[in-house]
Amino acid sequence: MTLVITVIVGLLAALLSRHLIRRLKRRGPIGLPILGSLPYMMYRAVTDRQFRWYLFVDEMRKAYGEVISLVIGTQEFVVISGYNKIKASFVDRADMFSQRPNHPFYQIVAEGRGLLFSEGPLWQDQRRFALRVLRDFGLGRSLSEQQIQTEAQELARHLSDYNGQETDVKSHITKAVVNVIAGLVFAERSGYEDPKLEEFLEHTKALTQAGLDTVLMVFFPQLPISLTSLSPSSNRILQSERWVMDYCWDKIQDISRNYDKSSEPICFVEAYLREQRMRQASGEGDVGSFDNRQLIRTVSDLYVAGSDTTATTLRWALLYCCFHPELQEACHIEISTVIGDREVSMKDKRSLHKVQAFLDETQRMANLVPMSVEHRAAKEVDFDGLPVSPDSIVLPNLYSVHMDPELFPEPHEFNINRFLDLETGTYKPSEYLIPFSVGKRSCLGETLARMELFLFFVPLLQKFRFEPNEDCKLKREDILLGHDGIVRAPADHRLVVHSRAL
Ligand code: HEM
């Protein structure tokens, strides 16, 4: 018996010392063997109502440094924080840090296809193609400008029905933004009452605002993947993923049945179908990586990445308008003076200094994707003295840049003057504002998103005044703290909409 106890204690001591030696070589919390910092994180999540994953990670950054190793369960996260370190890794060493996690959970969800979670030559080809097609359809130019203007008018018409009443602006705004993407991808739009659109919004929410129990699967990559179905939240993600894929596939099939592949494409799907045909004609009858499964995944990525992100940023902008009525009024006066009651266009952007500063400050404070999308290293590498394994999940801590008091003094204050030249009153952009991340994997939809933010926000402030309802005033701090998730959304709230006399 004594011998057995001695052997067990010896084994445990050996395991612990091996763990300690390995952990001491790395910067970051030591944690426990097998569980890492998970118990501490769970304790914090249970005892602190204000616990948020990105705040926890940033707390670790404050305690241990700008490049740290955080082990949760058996999964190592390498957190890269601060503008200089983020640039040194994702821009200067982009070839090393532009991969996506090879973790089994991501493989199940995305199968290494699409734009968001693919890598290597497949990702390069698809990204290049998507950017070219979106440019051909006038991204950053008049075609998509008209499309957004039409949706902005529709949104304003819809909101004017609520004059003097309170409403949850979320669904109105998201529908308008989804219609812009649907126009580009499928050359169609849905009515605001379309039940499929409602369903789509529910499923994208499940995908972008996943909870901690989903991440639990990520924390233990060695667990059999069948266990994923035991976690309700992981299951919800997989179901939503399937729903969005089926939805996209139905639409692709409709387009495919009617599209004459020799004619000029009018949407992304038609351009893709034509590319498939050209590849089949030129090669050995092979579409290469441009097959139908890749098409569905790419389309669903554009849909999911392009809807909740922009819509939620606009919701943050209206919330900040409500909590800073003097700034809302200053932007309205600027809009009235510069463009009066005519329709806004992208040409007006450079004359609307306060509006631009307001949108930038919104993006800084909102920290919409605080830890960006997960990366990984292409191979075993040393970065800033820390060994980084290709199995580690690398997180660009964008939140740490936007909240850096050296770059943005009093970072928790909403202050549009950071983006204004105080002598001339003109807009002054900052290179440290990086909501779309940086480097080769930076947001593919940045140009579209910037256009949408401007072309939706200006008519909203031109035609309406927004006010928080009583509940929103009472719960201000909770609403501004927001939810956890890949996309950081404000907590549910309702605003009172007042039409302005034009
Ligand atoms: C305000 C709105 C938006 C924000 C803040 C935003 C932010 C981001 C961020 C932080 C990433 C990850 C970059 C990285 O991996 O380091 C990303 C990736 C991506 N975004 Fe956006 N995004 C927005 C809107 C859009 C729109 C409108 C589209 C669609 C047209 C889009 C499509 C994508 C795609 C496809 C990727 C993956 C790129 C890749 O892995 O190569 N995004 N976005």
XYZ file of C-alpha atoms and ligand atoms in Angstrom:
545
model
C 0.000 0.000 0.000
C 2.779 2.407 1.029
C 4.550 1.599 -2.224
C 1.429 2.418 -4.294
C 0.955 5.749 -2.483
C 4.650 6.585 -2.945
C 4.428 5.823 -6.687
C 1.260 7.939 -7.101
C 2.712 10.857 -5.137
C 5.960 10.555 -7.122
C 4.084 10.582 -10.418
C 1.997 13.578 -9.380
C 5.127 15.426 -8.192
C 6.869 14.649 -11.496
C 3.832 15.835 -13.486
C 3.583 19.006 -11.450
C 7.283 19.849 -11.663
C 7.333 19.155 -15.429
C 4.314 21.436 -15.765
C 5.929 24.136 -13.586
C 9.221 24.036 -15.508
C 7.413 24.304 -18.854
C 5.163 27.107 -17.615
C 8.010 29.054 -15.993
C 9.677 29.231 -19.397
C 6.604 31.056 -20.699
C 5.197 34.421 -19.662
C 1.686 34.077 -18.296
C -0.267 32.617 -15.379
C 1.050 29.235 -14.236
C -2.288 27.441 -13.877
C -2.842 23.767 -13.027
C -1.786 20.686 -14.998
C -4.521 19.653 -17.479
C -6.859 22.490 -16.405
C -4.540 25.467 -16.797
C -6.254 28.720 -15.782
C -9.714 27.278 -16.425
C -10.731 26.918 -12.729
C -9.701 30.507 -12.024
C -11.498 31.747 -15.112
C -14.646 29.783 -14.252
C -14.516 31.085 -10.691
C -14.333 34.627 -12.016
C -17.130 33.982 -14.503
C -19.405 32.615 -11.776
C -18.658 35.219 -9.100
C -18.380 38.354 -11.232
C -21.474 39.432 -13.166
C -19.281 41.729 -15.208
C -16.956 38.940 -16.327
C -16.247 39.077 -20.036
C -13.725 36.860 -21.864
C -11.968 39.772 -23.592
C -11.689 41.711 -20.300
C -10.221 38.613 -18.630
C -7.652 38.204 -21.389
C -6.759 41.888 -21.193
C -6.394 41.583 -17.414
C -3.805 38.822 -18.028
C -2.034 41.180 -20.457
C -1.868 43.839 -17.731
C -0.455 41.314 -15.243
C 2.056 39.487 -17.486
C 2.941 41.576 -20.528
C 2.197 42.225 -24.181
C 3.059 38.771 -25.515
C 1.838 36.062 -23.155
C 0.857 32.450 -23.031
C -2.483 31.684 -21.408
C -3.400 28.026 -21.019
C -7.113 27.284 -20.553
C -7.841 23.596 -20.174
C -5.143 22.075 -22.360
C -5.377 24.727 -25.067
C -2.675 27.379 -25.218
C -3.638 30.895 -26.281
C -0.861 33.273 -27.245
C -2.157 36.781 -26.669
C -0.427 39.561 -28.608
C -1.281 43.021 -27.316
C -0.296 46.636 -27.932
C -0.043 48.354 -31.307
C 3.686 47.732 -31.869
C 3.593 44.014 -31.067
C 0.425 43.485 -33.130
C 2.062 45.220 -36.091
C 5.343 43.325 -35.582
C 3.513 39.992 -35.751
C 0.492 40.324 -38.066
C 2.007 42.852 -40.502
C 5.818 42.485 -40.401
C 5.645 38.675 -40.040
C 2.349 38.218 -41.843
C 3.451 35.006 -43.578
C 4.083 33.426 -40.197
C 0.937 34.632 -38.397
C -1.767 34.529 -41.096
C -3.027 30.988 -40.526
C -6.278 30.015 -38.822
C -6.561 27.494 -35.940
C -6.214 23.836 -36.941
C -8.260 22.948 -33.876
C -10.892 20.170 -34.369
C -13.809 22.409 -33.354
C -13.010 24.951 -36.100
C -12.570 22.088 -38.544
C -16.075 20.819 -37.763
C -17.623 24.267 -38.002
C -15.838 25.479 -41.138
C -14.128 22.396 -42.640
C -11.158 24.607 -43.584
C -13.242 26.159 -46.366
C -14.612 29.632 -47.065
C -12.871 32.917 -46.357
C -12.841 33.191 -42.584
C -11.323 29.850 -41.532
C -9.453 28.604 -44.585
C -5.701 29.066 -45.025
C -2.835 28.570 -47.457
C -3.271 28.719 -51.260
C -7.024 27.946 -51.042
C -7.608 31.005 -48.825
C -5.333 33.193 -50.991
C -7.220 32.259 -54.190
C -10.629 32.721 -52.640
C -9.759 36.004 -50.944
C -8.222 37.421 -54.131
C -11.267 36.341 -56.137
C -13.761 37.748 -53.594
C -11.971 41.104 -53.460
C -11.836 41.332 -57.260
C -15.523 40.505 -57.681
C -16.631 42.885 -54.942
C -14.539 45.635 -56.597
C -16.088 44.803 -59.990
C -19.518 45.275 -58.444
C -18.532 48.775 -57.510
C -17.424 48.334 -53.912
C -16.205 51.763 -52.904
C -17.833 53.140 -56.048
C -21.265 54.187 -57.214
C -23.012 50.819 -57.655
C -22.852 49.712 -54.052
C -23.296 53.332 -52.972
C -26.721 53.385 -54.671
C -27.613 50.061 -53.122
C -26.770 51.301 -49.627
C -28.581 54.597 -50.234
C -31.724 52.675 -51.238
C -31.556 50.553 -48.082
C -30.902 53.647 -45.943
C -34.047 55.293 -47.357
C -36.040 52.135 -46.699
C -34.722 52.014 -43.123
C -35.674 55.661 -42.548
C -39.163 55.047 -43.984
C -39.555 52.124 -41.642
C -38.324 53.996 -38.552
C -40.599 56.974 -39.257
C -43.549 54.664 -38.410
C -42.228 54.735 -34.840
C -42.212 58.524 -34.500
C -42.528 59.368 -30.798
C -42.437 55.694 -29.804
C -39.762 53.415 -28.459
C -38.405 50.473 -30.429
C -35.549 48.002 -30.450
C -33.581 49.372 -33.419
C -31.602 46.134 -33.706
C -33.890 44.249 -36.030
C -34.575 47.283 -38.298
C -30.881 48.062 -38.724
C -29.778 44.457 -39.151
C -32.381 43.855 -41.857
C -31.173 46.917 -43.764
C -27.546 45.770 -43.545
C -28.372 42.162 -44.483
C -30.183 43.466 -47.554
C -26.999 45.218 -48.705
C -25.044 41.943 -48.512
C -27.918 40.029 -50.133
C -27.860 42.567 -52.981
C -24.144 41.990 -53.563
C -24.174 38.233 -53.122
C -27.550 37.196 -54.580
C -28.821 40.366 -56.341
C -31.946 40.320 -54.195
C -33.449 41.974 -51.154
C -36.046 40.834 -48.617
C -38.998 42.727 -47.238
C -38.676 43.619 -43.535
C -41.562 41.257 -42.750
C -39.984 38.202 -44.441
C -39.996 35.386 -41.791
C -36.861 33.822 -43.372
C -35.002 37.065 -42.716
C -36.056 36.945 -39.049
C -34.801 33.373 -38.839
C -31.539 34.319 -40.506
C -30.961 37.030 -37.885
C -31.479 34.533 -35.064
C -28.959 32.116 -36.554
C -26.264 34.717 -37.220
C -26.675 35.895 -33.641
C -26.008 32.344 -32.409
C -22.867 32.242 -34.559
C -21.373 35.588 -33.586
C -22.398 35.698 -29.930
C -21.357 32.270 -28.663
C -21.089 31.708 -24.897
C -18.346 30.244 -22.729
C -19.680 26.670 -22.809
C -19.095 26.590 -26.556
C -15.560 27.643 -25.967
C -15.194 24.790 -23.469
C -14.865 22.484 -26.479
C -12.072 24.707 -27.717
C -10.299 24.443 -24.368
C -9.886 20.648 -24.674
C -8.933 19.790 -28.261
C -8.132 16.196 -27.235
C -11.767 15.450 -26.307
C -13.691 13.320 -28.795
C -15.510 15.673 -31.086
C -18.781 13.782 -30.579
C -18.914 15.457 -27.155
C -19.556 18.714 -28.942
C -23.167 17.728 -29.320
C -23.515 17.475 -25.521
C -22.874 21.180 -25.076
C -26.113 23.063 -25.805
C -24.297 26.133 -27.049
C -21.923 24.197 -29.357
C -24.916 22.364 -30.670
C -26.702 25.638 -31.304
C -23.667 26.878 -33.238
C -23.560 23.764 -35.391
C -27.310 23.900 -36.061
C -27.144 27.578 -36.963
C -24.146 26.935 -39.178
C -26.117 24.214 -40.984
C -29.198 26.449 -41.308
C -27.208 29.312 -42.870
C -25.425 26.898 -45.232
C -28.749 25.373 -46.374
C -30.250 28.832 -46.811
C -27.282 29.885 -48.978
C -27.349 26.618 -50.947
C -31.068 27.047 -51.815
C -30.389 30.525 -53.125
C -27.310 29.393 -55.057
C -29.340 26.647 -56.729
C -32.074 29.135 -57.724
C -29.490 31.414 -59.298
C -27.682 28.533 -60.954
C -30.921 27.313 -62.613
C -31.618 30.714 -64.172
C -28.150 32.097 -64.916
C -26.908 31.955 -68.474
C -23.184 31.514 -67.758
C -22.141 33.389 -70.873
C -23.819 36.618 -69.735
C -22.291 39.308 -67.491
C -22.743 38.369 -63.814
C -24.815 40.725 -61.678
C -23.976 39.268 -58.261
C -21.200 37.395 -56.435
C -22.798 33.968 -56.947
C -23.119 34.490 -60.700
C -19.482 35.620 -60.867
C -18.472 32.456 -59.011
C -20.527 30.220 -61.325
C -18.889 31.870 -64.311
C -15.432 31.368 -62.779
C -16.274 27.667 -62.342
C -17.256 27.438 -66.017
C -14.091 29.209 -67.180
C -11.931 26.930 -65.080
C -13.692 23.847 -66.436
C -13.267 25.083 -69.990
C -9.597 26.021 -69.677
C -8.237 23.116 -67.596
C -8.947 19.405 -67.551
C -12.609 19.922 -66.700
C -11.628 20.734 -63.126
C -12.871 23.715 -61.057
C -9.927 23.361 -58.627
C -10.736 24.893 -55.243
C -13.756 26.682 -56.748
C -16.190 23.852 -56.079
C -19.757 24.163 -54.804
C -18.916 23.392 -51.173
C -16.389 26.197 -51.231
C -18.968 28.479 -52.868
C -21.570 27.842 -50.137
C -19.041 28.417 -47.391
C -17.694 31.607 -48.980
C -21.175 33.017 -49.446
C -22.191 32.173 -45.883
C -18.957 33.786 -44.572
C -19.706 36.997 -46.460
C -23.228 36.922 -45.090
C -22.321 36.205 -41.481
C -19.183 38.386 -41.301
C -20.868 41.219 -43.171
C -24.181 41.569 -41.361
C -23.925 41.450 -37.572
C -20.646 43.396 -37.525
C -21.811 46.505 -39.380
C -25.310 46.438 -37.878
C -23.973 46.174 -34.328
C -21.523 49.037 -34.913
C -24.457 51.197 -36.034
C -26.355 50.214 -32.887
C -23.368 51.270 -30.781
C -23.294 54.584 -32.675
C -26.965 55.289 -31.875
C -26.439 54.342 -28.235
C -23.522 56.774 -27.936
C -25.760 59.400 -29.605
C -28.334 58.797 -26.876
C -25.859 59.010 -24.017
C -24.127 62.065 -25.536
C -27.064 64.162 -26.816
C -24.847 67.229 -27.250
C -22.685 65.290 -29.737
C -25.764 63.924 -31.512
C -26.953 67.534 -31.911
C -23.506 68.733 -33.097
C -23.461 65.998 -35.790
C -27.044 66.818 -36.818
C -26.203 70.522 -37.180
C -23.127 69.659 -39.259
C -25.233 67.425 -41.521
C -27.955 70.108 -41.890
C -25.379 72.771 -42.692
C -23.374 70.734 -45.200
C -26.024 68.700 -47.004
C -29.390 70.068 -45.828
C -32.183 67.598 -46.556
C -30.820 66.083 -49.771
C -29.565 62.513 -49.946
C -26.047 61.974 -48.582
C -23.358 60.514 -50.861
C -19.782 59.359 -50.281
C -18.553 62.671 -51.731
C -19.931 64.408 -48.635
C -17.709 62.385 -46.344
C -14.726 64.704 -46.410
C -16.922 67.685 -45.427
C -18.552 65.949 -42.450
C -15.710 66.131 -39.945
C -17.667 65.640 -36.735
C -19.587 62.702 -38.222
C -16.343 60.974 -39.207
C -14.841 61.620 -35.774
C -18.031 60.316 -34.120
C -17.946 57.092 -36.156
C -14.249 56.559 -35.400
C -14.788 57.109 -31.700
C -17.717 54.682 -31.847
C -15.509 52.014 -33.422
C -12.780 52.617 -30.846
C -15.107 52.410 -27.848
C -17.290 49.616 -29.239
C -14.323 47.275 -29.725
C -16.622 45.229 -31.869
C -14.292 42.261 -32.340
C -12.088 42.803 -29.263
C -9.814 39.776 -29.791
C -10.184 39.835 -33.581
C -10.618 36.430 -35.249
C -8.281 33.660 -34.045
C -4.943 33.135 -35.836
C -2.165 30.570 -35.525
C 1.491 30.351 -36.458
C 2.496 28.480 -39.632
C 5.207 26.592 -37.699
C 7.038 26.512 -34.384
C 8.447 30.021 -33.960
C 9.864 32.370 -31.363
C 8.079 35.687 -31.022
C 9.281 38.290 -28.541
C 11.123 35.537 -26.648
C 8.015 33.354 -26.382
C 7.909 29.985 -28.162
C 4.716 29.805 -30.256
C 3.486 26.397 -31.385
C 1.339 25.974 -34.534
C -1.260 24.344 -32.260
C -1.622 27.488 -30.148
C -4.468 29.878 -30.850
C -3.008 33.337 -31.411
C -5.227 36.262 -30.385
C -4.611 39.817 -31.633
C -5.772 41.869 -28.629
C -7.267 44.819 -30.541
C -8.990 45.976 -27.338
C -5.578 46.664 -25.750
C -4.733 49.112 -28.565
C -8.008 51.036 -28.442
C -7.845 51.258 -24.658
C -4.148 52.188 -24.457
C -3.980 55.465 -22.460
C -0.705 56.393 -24.217
C -2.475 56.321 -27.583
C -5.916 57.454 -26.444
C -5.765 59.421 -23.153
C -8.647 58.662 -20.752
C -9.601 55.755 -22.993
C -12.906 54.968 -21.265
C -14.292 58.433 -22.081
C -16.279 58.858 -25.293
C -14.532 61.869 -26.822
C -14.734 62.691 -30.522
C -12.054 65.376 -30.161
C -9.413 62.630 -30.393
C -10.229 62.463 -34.085
C -10.470 66.218 -34.691
C -7.781 68.826 -35.217
C -8.845 71.218 -32.502
C -7.467 74.293 -34.309
C -9.082 73.718 -37.681
C -12.001 71.485 -36.598
C -11.127 69.067 -39.391
C -11.204 65.281 -39.141
C -7.914 63.729 -38.032
C -7.680 59.935 -38.519
C -5.498 57.817 -36.235
C -3.345 54.896 -37.399
C -3.965 53.325 -33.984
C -7.641 52.776 -34.671
C -7.686 49.185 -35.982
C -11.218 47.731 -35.635
C -10.733 45.788 -38.891
C -7.418 44.379 -37.606
C -4.195 44.616 -39.629
C -2.100 42.516 -41.993
C -2.966 40.026 -44.695
C -5.991 38.662 -42.845
C -7.479 42.026 -42.029
C -11.198 42.439 -42.736
C -12.078 41.761 -46.348
C -15.227 43.874 -46.066
C -13.595 47.014 -44.639
C -14.405 49.244 -47.632
C -18.014 48.099 -47.693
C -18.366 48.437 -43.920
C -16.981 51.998 -43.942
C -19.397 52.979 -46.703
C -22.322 51.440 -44.876
C -21.487 53.069 -41.545
C -21.378 56.490 -43.198
C -24.326 56.126 -45.593
C -26.649 54.668 -42.926
C -25.577 56.873 -40.014
C -25.893 60.245 -41.767
C -29.538 59.845 -42.899
C -30.453 58.504 -39.446
C -29.122 61.652 -37.743
C -30.422 63.861 -40.542
C -34.009 62.607 -40.156
C -34.294 61.502 -36.523
C -33.349 62.311 -32.978
C -32.777 59.281 -30.751
C -33.338 59.151 -27.018
C -32.839 56.339 -24.489
C -36.094 55.084 -22.926
C -36.337 55.047 -19.099
C -35.139 51.439 -18.843
C -32.178 52.187 -21.057
C -31.219 55.163 -18.866
C -31.470 53.013 -15.737
C -29.421 50.144 -17.157
C -26.892 52.331 -18.946
C -23.789 50.671 -17.464
C -25.013 47.126 -18.136
C -26.021 47.989 -21.682
C -22.655 49.580 -22.388
C -20.784 46.637 -20.861
C -22.430 44.483 -23.511
C -22.440 40.753 -24.176
C -19.526 38.370 -24.538
C -18.937 36.812 -27.948
C -16.815 37.178 -31.067
C -18.870 40.259 -31.882
C -19.293 42.502 -28.852
C -22.904 43.697 -28.867
C -24.607 46.064 -26.412
C -27.170 44.465 -24.088
C -30.758 44.625 -25.360
C -32.304 48.079 -25.148
C -35.005 50.254 -26.694
C -34.665 53.778 -28.011
C -37.281 56.469 -28.552
C -37.335 57.685 -32.159
C -38.292 61.308 -32.930
C -38.692 62.344 -36.575
C -37.130 65.721 -37.302
C -38.923 68.359 -39.329
C -36.981 68.666 -42.597
C -17.820 47.383 -38.826
C -17.850 46.246 -39.475
C -16.777 45.206 -39.450
C -15.767 44.975 -38.544
C -15.444 45.763 -37.275
C -15.019 43.839 -39.014
C -13.906 43.315 -38.374
C -13.213 42.209 -38.809
C -12.085 41.630 -38.130
C -11.475 42.155 -36.826
C -11.684 40.548 -38.841
C -10.558 39.570 -38.475
C -9.233 40.000 -39.009
C -8.130 39.070 -38.542
O -8.246 37.862 -38.692
O -7.153 39.546 -37.966
C -12.544 40.437 -39.989
C -12.435 39.453 -40.964
C -13.301 39.335 -42.031
N -14.346 40.175 -42.351
Fe -14.924 41.826 -41.331
N -15.591 43.377 -40.172
C -16.646 44.193 -40.492
C -17.472 44.098 -41.598
C -17.354 43.165 -42.606
C -18.163 43.103 -43.802
C -19.241 44.119 -44.198
C -17.778 41.978 -44.504
C -18.315 41.410 -45.797
C -18.328 41.916 -46.924
C -16.705 41.358 -43.752
C -16.056 40.211 -44.146
C -14.958 39.674 -43.483
C -14.270 38.474 -43.918
C -14.646 37.609 -45.120
C -13.223 38.275 -43.019
C -12.195 37.148 -43.053
C -10.955 37.654 -43.783
C -9.857 36.604 -43.894
O -9.769 35.730 -43.039
O -9.086 36.685 -44.865
N -16.472 42.102 -42.619
N -13.476 41.460 -39.958
